[in-house]
Amino acid sequence: MKKLLSVFAVFFKIGLFTFGGGYAMIALIEAECVEKRKWLTHEEFMDLTIIAESTPGPISVNSSTYIGYQQGGVPGAIAGTLGVVMPSFIIIYLISLFFMNILDYPIIANAFQGIKVCVGVLILKTGFKMFGKLKKTPFNLVIFAAALIISLAVDIFALNFSSIYLIIICGVLGYVLWLIKHLREKKEEAK
Amino acid sequence: MIYLQVFLEFLKVGCFSFGGAYFAIPLIRQIVLSNGWMTEEVFSYFVAVSESTPGPIMVNMATFVGSSQAGILGAALATLGVILPAFLIIIFIAKIMRKLVKNPAIRNVMDTILPCVVGVITATGAYMLLSTLVSFAPVSFDFRAIIIAVILGAILLIYKKKTGKAFSSILLIAISAVLGIVAYGI
């Protein structure tokens, strides 16, 4: 029980002190869970970051579930995840209660005219940053370009085509291509 | 029924948000726009608030959208929906996770999904930014927005060049708020 409370408390703190999510959180998780409490080793932590990047969902939830589970099974996982989600849930819920109303104030409305430009800039910047890290193989470039063009077309022409379909198509494509390569390798071995 | 809908839509986001928050944003955007829950403009406001408050952006967005559509129960259901897939996946495959992540077939699938995710995020950012700068029927430019965009872009580029680090997103949002007050107030 004490363990569960401590898992909850650690992740509550992590959830409270990380702004903007993702990678800032990882540094805090490392400080609190690896260095301070030695709940996992640095190697295990590296594994965790790889896992958290490959699975869907928020990195913080992936981490809190994983570490919570290691520390206390399913109840531990629940404690960790509840902890990390609770601060933002409370804060955002409270904000949501009066948010639309504060937009009625001209100064706030004007501020948000500037902010909405910033949001576009930040998302585009993230796209560029991720593109920078991408290996520029012909395959990657083709998939990137196709996804980019299709997504733009969907928006420009107000089509009803979710990006989820793109993910599924790429996932299937990835699997099929691997299968072909694998079968070819087996054929070579058989000779 | 709105409660079920909110839960299921965010469950989808929770299942498909590979690459974290920045892919969740386009997904959530499509959901709110296609359901007619809010305009593109209000959606971008929610994103800004979600980025400026503690906690994972995706969770903040779920709570915010859920609350705006269906009160506290909506907020709770949306939040639950978005975290449940990750939670279940980690619990059920935690033991074999390390092996799975190294499996060549799975690696290939993830390697194919990644450039797709990057393409979608880039397209979303480009479209969202452009739609704040230009409208099309009739064609008109928002010059104040264009100037703000140029200033923000310059800040990001110059800071990156001089320090090699990324400029704080929250600080940029705060700056853009001030620019907005100045540009549209005068």
XYZ file of C-alpha atoms in Angstrom:
377
model
C 0.000 0.000 0.000
C 2.811 2.328 0.884
C 4.389 1.426 -2.431
C 1.247 2.338 -4.308
C 1.047 5.706 -2.605
C 4.660 6.428 -3.378
C 4.198 5.477 -7.053
C 1.133 7.703 -7.191
C 2.963 10.577 -5.502
C 6.043 10.373 -7.729
C 4.000 10.371 -10.894
C 1.698 13.092 -9.592
C 4.789 15.238 -9.153
C 6.013 14.294 -12.629
C 2.630 15.121 -14.104
C 2.538 18.447 -12.278
C 5.968 19.679 -13.152
C 6.217 18.894 -16.794
C 4.936 21.436 -19.229
C 4.442 20.662 -22.878
C 4.739 16.938 -22.374
C 6.968 14.317 -23.913
C 10.676 14.792 -23.703
C 10.845 17.133 -20.728
C 8.959 14.480 -18.840
C 11.493 11.824 -19.708
C 14.269 13.777 -18.015
C 12.162 14.145 -14.875
C 11.221 10.462 -14.878
C 14.887 9.566 -15.116
C 15.762 11.851 -12.200
C 12.968 10.613 -9.956
C 12.714 6.939 -10.831
C 16.177 5.927 -11.928
C 18.520 8.169 -9.986
C 16.594 8.971 -6.847
C 14.665 5.776 -6.187
C 16.527 3.261 -8.306
C 13.260 1.735 -9.465
C 14.977 0.858 -12.680
C 18.496 0.868 -14.042
C 19.709 3.207 -16.761
C 19.601 0.337 -19.273
C 16.030 -0.488 -18.358
C 15.214 3.184 -18.662
C 16.701 3.310 -22.157
C 14.586 0.301 -23.095
C 11.590 2.111 -21.698
C 12.157 5.182 -23.840
C 12.382 3.030 -26.933
C 9.196 1.219 -25.975
C 7.420 4.457 -25.137
C 8.281 5.869 -28.522
C 7.064 2.815 -30.388
C 3.750 2.367 -28.630
C 0.856 4.743 -29.152
C -0.278 7.083 -26.443
C 1.386 9.718 -24.315
C 4.961 8.929 -23.355
C 4.228 9.800 -19.745
C 1.383 7.264 -19.548
C 3.506 4.587 -21.173
C 6.217 5.261 -18.608
C 3.950 5.510 -15.584
C 2.169 2.291 -16.529
C 5.414 0.438 -17.129
C 7.232 1.616 -14.018
C 4.094 1.351 -11.876
C 3.610 -2.189 -13.102
C 7.202 -3.144 -12.268
C 6.798 -1.680 -8.811
C 3.370 -3.000 -7.933
C 1.638 -5.021 -10.632
C -1.655 -3.822 -12.025
C -2.514 -1.717 -8.948
C 0.902 -0.062 -9.312
C 0.262 0.659 -12.967
C -3.077 2.213 -12.111
C -1.535 4.292 -9.301
C 1.201 5.604 -11.575
C -1.104 6.453 -14.438
C -3.715 8.099 -12.229
C -0.927 10.101 -10.629
C 0.503 11.398 -13.872
C -2.890 12.296 -15.328
C -4.526 13.862 -12.279
C -2.803 17.296 -12.131
C -3.508 18.074 -15.773
C -7.051 16.744 -15.566
C -7.880 19.042 -12.661
C -6.178 22.099 -14.125
C -7.585 21.703 -17.608
C -11.080 20.898 -16.390
C -11.117 24.085 -14.315
C -9.827 26.123 -17.257
C -12.449 24.611 -19.553
C -15.229 25.891 -17.314
C -14.525 29.529 -18.071
C -12.401 29.409 -21.187
C -15.023 30.238 -23.793
C -16.208 33.091 -21.596
C -12.835 34.778 -21.310
C -12.615 34.924 -25.078
C -15.319 37.606 -24.856
C -12.797 40.039 -23.453
C -11.229 41.937 -26.374
C -7.729 41.840 -24.952
C -7.915 38.073 -24.542
C -9.455 37.621 -27.967
C -6.634 39.665 -29.489
C -4.030 37.682 -27.609
C -5.481 34.493 -29.038
C -5.378 35.902 -32.556
C -1.628 35.962 -32.089
C -1.594 32.605 -30.326
C -3.381 30.812 -33.135
C -0.597 31.844 -35.503
C 1.920 30.498 -33.003
C 0.205 27.107 -32.846
C 0.533 26.686 -36.614
C 4.186 27.727 -36.407
C 4.908 25.256 -33.585
C 3.286 22.304 -35.326
C 4.995 23.107 -38.615
C 8.296 23.496 -36.785
C 7.821 20.058 -35.238
C 7.168 18.632 -38.677
C 10.408 20.161 -39.977
C 12.352 18.946 -36.954
C 11.075 15.404 -37.362
C 11.808 15.556 -41.075
C 15.341 16.642 -40.261
C 15.843 13.517 -38.150
C 14.361 11.211 -40.752
C 16.776 9.108 -42.785
C 16.501 10.464 -46.318
C 16.108 7.150 -48.082
C 14.057 7.174 -51.306
C 11.477 5.014 -49.562
C 11.083 7.411 -46.635
C 10.909 10.412 -48.925
C 8.192 8.855 -51.038
C 6.073 7.910 -48.019
C 6.625 11.349 -46.478
C 5.654 13.122 -49.689
C 2.597 10.949 -50.212
C 1.387 11.471 -46.645
C 2.035 15.204 -46.925
C 0.201 15.618 -50.223
C -2.741 13.450 -49.243
C -3.139 15.229 -45.898
C -3.008 18.651 -47.536
C -5.542 17.563 -50.155
C -7.864 16.217 -47.458
C -7.759 19.568 -45.680
C -7.931 21.779 -48.746
C -10.867 19.923 -50.245
C -12.503 19.225 -46.861
C -12.561 15.507 -47.501
C -13.519 12.979 -44.892
C -10.449 10.786 -44.760
C -8.840 10.218 -41.406
C -5.074 10.028 -41.015
C -5.720 6.773 -39.203
C -6.296 5.172 -42.594
C -2.890 6.421 -43.721
C -1.296 4.823 -40.669
C -3.030 1.527 -41.311
C -2.045 1.556 -44.989
C 1.577 2.267 -44.113
C 1.540 -0.378 -41.407
C 0.249 -2.993 -43.816
C 2.702 -1.862 -46.474
C 5.568 -2.149 -43.998
C 4.533 -5.656 -43.094
C 4.071 -6.790 -46.681
C 7.453 -5.407 -47.704
C 9.107 -7.168 -44.796
C 7.352 -10.395 -45.714
C 8.573 -10.167 -49.295
C 12.145 -9.532 -48.152
C 11.942 -12.359 -45.627
C 10.628 -14.847 -48.186
C 13.313 -13.841 -50.642
C 15.992 -14.402 -48.000
C 14.582 -17.825 -47.242
C 14.622 -18.691 -50.935
C 18.273 -17.693 -51.101
C 19.118 -19.884 -48.127
C 17.326 -22.834 -49.676
C 19.522 -22.719 -52.777
C -24.934 9.505 -27.353
C -22.262 12.078 -26.691
C -20.615 10.257 -23.793
C -20.009 7.110 -25.780
C -18.919 9.109 -28.794
C -16.390 11.148 -26.854
C -14.991 8.000 -25.261
C -14.705 6.115 -28.554
C -13.198 8.985 -30.503
C -10.469 9.473 -27.927
C -9.960 5.737 -27.691
C -9.079 5.920 -31.401
C -6.617 8.695 -30.708
C -5.107 6.639 -27.917
C -4.695 3.671 -30.268
C -3.156 5.467 -33.196
C -1.045 8.229 -31.722
C 2.277 6.751 -32.677
C 5.042 9.263 -32.232
C 3.272 10.864 -29.289
C 1.600 14.199 -28.846
C 2.454 15.741 -32.160
C 0.654 13.072 -34.083
C -2.285 13.115 -31.677
C -2.911 16.762 -32.530
C -3.795 16.122 -36.213
C -5.936 13.153 -35.170
C -7.834 15.141 -32.557
C -8.183 17.995 -35.019
C -9.846 15.725 -37.577
C -12.182 14.371 -34.934
C -13.347 17.743 -33.683
C -13.728 19.187 -37.174
C -15.564 16.239 -38.700
C -17.921 16.029 -35.728
C -18.502 19.762 -35.904
C -17.532 20.169 -32.278
C -15.614 23.385 -32.800
C -13.981 25.547 -35.431
C -10.360 25.245 -36.519
C -9.708 28.496 -34.686
C -11.034 27.354 -31.310
C -9.223 24.065 -31.759
C -5.919 25.920 -32.098
C -6.719 27.802 -28.890
C -7.209 24.487 -27.092
C -3.849 23.300 -28.430
C -2.125 26.410 -27.110
C -3.652 26.016 -23.659
C -2.785 22.310 -23.633
C 0.819 23.102 -24.452
C 1.062 25.749 -21.764
C -0.300 23.772 -18.858
C 1.315 20.856 -17.055
C 0.793 17.349 -18.257
C 0.868 15.491 -21.551
C -0.582 17.533 -24.400
C -2.722 14.643 -25.632
C -4.294 14.153 -22.203
C -4.892 17.866 -21.798
C -6.582 18.006 -25.192
C -8.795 15.042 -24.321
C -9.866 16.599 -21.030
C -10.501 19.949 -22.667
C -12.471 18.655 -25.648
C -14.365 16.155 -23.504
C -15.322 18.872 -21.059
C -16.433 21.253 -23.800
C -18.680 18.622 -25.308
C -20.050 16.796 -22.292
C -19.060 18.344 -18.986
C -17.033 16.603 -16.334
C -18.178 13.148 -17.332
C -17.143 13.920 -20.918
C -13.775 15.125 -19.682
C -13.279 11.948 -17.667
C -14.405 9.634 -20.466
C -12.245 11.345 -23.062
C -9.218 11.224 -20.764
C -9.872 7.584 -19.953
C -10.265 6.814 -23.653
C -7.000 8.382 -24.641
C -4.910 6.648 -21.986
C -6.581 3.240 -21.980
C -4.957 1.733 -25.107
C -1.445 2.668 -23.973
C -2.208 1.386 -20.493
C -3.508 -1.961 -21.720
C -0.781 -2.428 -24.292
C 1.969 -1.823 -21.764
C 0.407 -4.108 -19.157
C -0.239 -6.964 -21.487
C 2.977 -6.908 -23.381
C 5.323 -5.365 -20.843
C 6.995 -8.712 -20.370
C 7.616 -9.346 -24.030
C 7.871 -5.671 -24.963
C 11.630 -5.708 -25.229
C 11.578 -8.653 -27.603
C 8.704 -7.230 -29.635
C 10.390 -3.926 -30.173
C 13.375 -5.709 -31.701
C 11.285 -7.995 -33.910
C 12.277 -7.234 -37.530
C 8.748 -7.368 -38.896
C 7.517 -4.933 -36.276
C 10.523 -2.694 -36.778
C 9.723 -2.576 -40.475
C 6.128 -1.647 -39.776
C 7.232 1.152 -37.429
C 9.835 2.319 -39.949
C 7.139 2.662 -42.593
C 4.751 4.463 -40.272
C 7.309 7.036 -39.168
C 7.708 9.011 -42.448
C 3.930 8.921 -42.791
C 3.512 10.480 -39.336
C 6.065 13.150 -40.205
C 4.201 13.929 -43.430
C 0.867 14.266 -41.630
C 2.266 16.522 -38.910
C 4.008 18.747 -41.449
C 0.856 19.010 -43.560
C -1.257 19.841 -40.513
C 1.147 22.537 -39.357
C 1.364 24.043 -42.827
C -2.392 24.068 -43.304
C -3.163 25.418 -39.850
C -0.586 28.190 -40.233
C -1.691 29.133 -43.722
C -5.317 29.255 -42.728
C -4.485 31.918 -40.147
C -2.687 33.991 -42.765
C -4.932 33.722 -45.821
C -8.606 33.210 -46.464
C -9.992 32.085 -49.763
C -13.508 33.224 -50.388
C -12.828 35.977 -51.235
C -9.023 35.909 -51.217
C -7.698 38.109 -48.432
C -4.525 38.265 -46.376
C -4.340 38.953 -42.678
C -1.257 41.137 -42.678
C -1.004 41.346 -38.917
C -0.982 37.564 -38.728
C 1.658 37.390 -41.426
C 3.893 39.788 -39.534
C 3.393 37.822 -36.326
C 4.243 34.587 -38.142
C 7.421 36.110 -39.545
C 8.487 37.408 -36.137
C 7.836 34.041 -34.467
C 9.666 32.188 -37.211
C 12.608 34.570 -36.925
C 12.782 34.073 -33.163
C 12.860 30.301 -33.590
C 15.491 30.342 -36.317
C 17.795 32.905 -34.735
C 17.659 31.247 -31.341
C 18.380 27.844 -32.846
C 21.296 29.229 -34.799
C 22.810 31.065 -31.865
C 22.356 28.464 -29.145
C 21.666 25.219 -30.974
C 18.721 24.627 -28.674
C 15.010 24.876 -29.277
C 13.204 27.967 -28.082
C 10.683 27.268 -25.330
C 7.225 26.648 -26.793
C 5.454 28.167 -23.815
C 7.552 31.309 -24.064
C 6.779 31.540 -27.771
C 3.069 31.232 -27.051
C 3.359 34.015 -24.468
C 5.202 36.212 -26.966
C 2.583 35.536 -29.616
C -0.112 36.540 -27.130
C 1.599 39.881 -26.565
C 2.087 40.356 -30.312
C -1.594 39.620 -30.811
C -2.647 42.182 -28.210
C -0.428 44.772 -29.847
C -1.270 43.963 -33.460
C -5.023 43.587 -33.101
C -5.581 46.019 -30.281
C -4.172 48.994 -32.089
